[in-house]
Amino acid sequence: MTSVQKWALLAVYIGVGALVTPRIVQSHHTQPQTISSTDHNKTKHHHHQHHKQLEISANQATPTVELVVHPDQVQGWNLELKVNHFNFAPTRVNAPSTASEGHAHLYINGKKVTRLYGNWYYLSELPAGDNTLKVTLNSNGHESLVHRGQPISDTEVIQVAPQP
């Protein structure tokens, strides 16, 4: 699709009011957030299986994750995961676990939304108000990666203005 076609399509959507353009009033990055085991047990999941934890040993490099939220130019947000000492390994899901590879989990407002198998993810919409986006690193065997008992994660809070 050419840029002229995209703009024409955008004009049509705007004309009928079907396009919901995200409006970020405020975005702020928080320090990597952790959940204690007592908080984790209070969290409701769609499944009854709680993920186990894989502690990063003292003699290996500790993986890190940083969540960066980029507003999309047309609609939604592009989520970027910047990781160190960690490789996304989609072809090795359910393989034996190592602390240096696996996938991430995306949570929106405390609810697990999906697994992430790469550094980028497109998020089409968020409800008006404050929205907490959180990513955690997980091993191939689905254990949460933890360092000194704390999950390796990062959180970003996005405030979306109500549509007029």
GROMACS .gro file of C-alpha atoms in nm:
model
  164
    1MET     CA    1   0.000   0.000   0.000
    2THR     CA    2   0.145   0.338  -0.096
    3SER     CA    3   0.157   0.630   0.144
    4VAL     CA    4  -0.114   0.805  -0.062
    5GLN     CA    5  -0.340   0.500  -0.024
    6LYS     CA    6  -0.268   0.490   0.351
    7TRP     CA    7  -0.360   0.858   0.390
    8ALA     CA    8  -0.675   0.807   0.181
    9LEU     CA    9  -0.773   0.511   0.399
   10LEU     CA   10  -0.701   0.716   0.710
   11ALA     CA   11  -0.919   0.999   0.577
   12VAL     CA   12  -1.206   0.755   0.519
   13TYR     CA   13  -1.175   0.618   0.873
   14ILE     CA   14  -1.165   0.965   1.023
   15GLY     CA   15  -1.466   1.063   0.814
   16VAL     CA   16  -1.680   0.783   0.958
   17GLY     CA   17  -1.535   0.813   1.307
   18ALA     CA   18  -1.414   0.452   1.321
   19LEU     CA   19  -1.049   0.527   1.386
   20VAL     CA   20  -0.961   0.559   1.752
   21THR     CA   21  -0.636   0.750   1.774
   22PRO     CA   22  -0.444   0.690   2.095
   23ARG     CA   23  -0.374   0.998   2.295
   24ILE     CA   24  -0.097   0.984   2.547
   25VAL     CA   25  -0.144   1.247   2.810
   26GLN     CA   26   0.145   1.124   3.019
   27SER     CA   27   0.387   0.834   3.004
   28HIS     CA   28   0.632   0.754   3.276
   29HIS     CA   29   0.878   0.474   3.322
   30THR     CA   30   0.900   0.304   3.657
   31GLN     CA   31   1.183   0.112   3.810
   32PRO     CA   32   1.176  -0.260   3.733
   33GLN     CA   33   0.881  -0.390   3.927
   34THR     CA   34   0.872  -0.712   4.122
   35ILE     CA   35   0.597  -0.919   4.274
   36SER     CA   36   0.643  -1.101   4.600
   37SER     CA   37   0.527  -1.459   4.623
   38THR     CA   38   0.233  -1.353   4.840
   39ASP     CA   39   0.121  -1.097   4.580
   40HIS     CA   40   0.165  -1.353   4.302
   41ASN     CA   41  -0.072  -1.595   4.474
   42LYS     CA   42  -0.338  -1.323   4.492
   43THR     CA   43  -0.316  -1.258   4.117
   44LYS     CA   44  -0.596  -1.423   3.921
   45HIS     CA   45  -0.495  -1.618   3.611
   46HIS     CA   46  -0.700  -1.778   3.334
   47HIS     CA   47  -0.527  -2.105   3.414
   48HIS     CA   48  -0.476  -2.280   3.744
   49GLN     CA   49  -0.107  -2.357   3.692
   50HIS     CA   50   0.128  -2.108   3.856
   51HIS     CA   51   0.465  -2.064   3.695
   52LYS     CA   52   0.764  -2.187   3.886
   53GLN     CA   53   1.071  -1.972   3.930
   54LEU     CA   54   1.423  -2.018   3.796
   55GLU     CA   55   1.680  -1.838   4.015
   56ILE     CA   56   1.978  -1.687   3.832
   57SER     CA   57   2.292  -1.826   3.994
   58ALA     CA   58   2.554  -1.591   4.135
   59ASN     CA   59   2.819  -1.708   3.888
   60GLN     CA   60   2.628  -1.618   3.569
   61ALA     CA   61   2.529  -1.291   3.404
   62THR     CA   62   2.187  -1.171   3.517
   63PRO     CA   63   1.942  -1.110   3.232
   64THR     CA   64   1.772  -0.771   3.224
   65VAL     CA   65   1.470  -0.633   3.040
   66GLU     CA   66   1.365  -0.276   2.968
   67LEU     CA   67   1.020  -0.202   2.827
   68VAL     CA   68   1.002   0.102   2.598
   69VAL     CA   69   0.663   0.214   2.466
   70HIS     CA   70   0.660   0.404   2.136
   71PRO     CA   71   0.330   0.563   2.023
   72ASP     CA   72   0.248   0.438   1.672
   73GLN     CA   73   0.212   0.713   1.411
   74VAL     CA   74  -0.136   0.596   1.313
   75GLN     CA   75  -0.289   0.406   1.604
   76GLY     CA   76  -0.176   0.212   1.909
   77TRP     CA   77   0.171   0.155   2.049
   78ASN     CA   78   0.485  -0.031   1.950
   79LEU     CA   79   0.638  -0.206   2.248
   80GLU     CA   80   1.014  -0.258   2.243
   81LEU     CA   81   1.189  -0.500   2.477
   82LYS     CA   82   1.556  -0.425   2.529
   83VAL     CA   83   1.721  -0.731   2.682
   84ASN     CA   84   2.073  -0.809   2.799
   85HIS     CA   85   2.216  -1.156   2.868
   86PHE     CA   86   1.894  -1.307   2.727
   87ASN     CA   87   1.791  -1.448   2.388
   88PHE     CA   88   1.439  -1.500   2.263
   89ALA     CA   89   1.408  -1.865   2.161
   90PRO     CA   90   1.063  -1.931   2.008
   91THR     CA   91   1.171  -2.260   1.852
   92ARG     CA   92   1.284  -2.392   2.192
   93VAL     CA   93   0.963  -2.329   2.388
   94ASN     CA   94   0.901  -2.624   2.623
   95ALA     CA   95   1.268  -2.731   2.586
   96PRO     CA   96   1.489  -2.768   2.894
   97SER     CA   97   1.527  -2.437   3.072
   98THR     CA   98   1.831  -2.215   3.086
   99ALA     CA   99   1.849  -1.874   3.246
  100SER     CA  100   1.971  -1.705   2.930
  101GLU     CA  101   1.693  -1.783   2.682
  102GLY     CA  102   1.317  -1.813   2.655
  103HIS     CA  103   1.033  -1.567   2.609
  104ALA     CA  104   0.859  -1.280   2.786
  105HIS     CA  105   0.508  -1.241   2.925
  106LEU     CA  106   0.310  -0.922   2.868
  107TYR     CA  107   0.066  -0.810   3.137
  108ILE     CA  108  -0.174  -0.521   3.095
  109ASN     CA  109  -0.334  -0.388   3.412
  110GLY     CA  110  -0.237  -0.707   3.596
  111LYS     CA  111  -0.381  -0.946   3.337
  112LYS     CA  112  -0.152  -1.170   3.133
  113VAL     CA  113  -0.220  -1.089   2.767
  114THR     CA  114   0.034  -1.290   2.567
  115ARG     CA  115   0.380  -1.439   2.534
  116LEU     CA  116   0.641  -1.237   2.347
  117TYR     CA  117   0.898  -1.421   2.136
  118GLY     CA  118   1.089  -1.118   2.011
  119ASN     CA  119   1.190  -0.762   2.084
  120TRP     CA  120   0.885  -0.588   1.930
  121TYR     CA  121   0.510  -0.616   1.976
  122TYR     CA  122   0.228  -0.400   1.835
  123LEU     CA  123  -0.049  -0.308   2.078
  124SER     CA  124  -0.352  -0.169   1.896
  125GLU     CA  125  -0.543  -0.011   2.183
  126LEU     CA  126  -0.565   0.060   2.553
  127PRO     CA  127  -0.862   0.184   2.755
  128ALA     CA  128  -0.881   0.545   2.871
  129GLY     CA  129  -0.705   0.614   3.199
  130ASP     CA  130  -0.389   0.476   3.357
  131ASN     CA  131  -0.265   0.150   3.207
  132THR     CA  132   0.016  -0.052   3.359
  133LEU     CA  133   0.215  -0.256   3.106
  134LYS     CA  134   0.453  -0.510   3.253
  135VAL     CA  135   0.689  -0.763   3.095
  136THR     CA  136   0.860  -1.053   3.269
  137LEU     CA  137   1.135  -1.278   3.138
  138ASN     CA  138   1.060  -1.650   3.135
  139SER     CA  139   1.261  -1.959   3.051
  140ASN     CA  140   1.184  -2.212   2.776
  141GLY     CA  141   1.014  -2.426   3.043
  142HIS     CA  142   0.796  -2.125   3.139
  143GLU     CA  143   0.960  -2.058   3.477
  144SER     CA  144   0.979  -1.692   3.577
  145LEU     CA  145   1.341  -1.580   3.580
  146VAL     CA  146   1.431  -1.437   3.919
  147HIS     CA  147   1.741  -1.277   4.068
  148ARG     CA  148   1.777  -1.278   4.448
  149GLY     CA  149   1.416  -1.393   4.470
  150GLN     CA  150   1.277  -1.105   4.260
  151PRO     CA  151   1.126  -1.158   3.911
  152ILE     CA  152   1.318  -1.001   3.624
  153SER     CA  153   1.064  -0.756   3.485
  154ASP     CA  154   0.997  -0.400   3.384
  155THR     CA  155   0.687  -0.181   3.398
  156GLU     CA  156   0.566   0.120   3.202
  157VAL     CA  157   0.257   0.324   3.293
  158ILE     CA  158   0.067   0.486   3.005
  159GLN     CA  159  -0.210   0.737   3.068
  160VAL     CA  160  -0.459   0.748   2.782
  161ALA     CA  161  -0.691   1.047   2.751
  162PRO     CA  162  -1.062   0.975   2.699
  163GLN     CA  163  -1.181   1.020   2.344
  164PRO     CA  164  -1.395   1.334   2.294
   0.00000   0.00000   0.00000
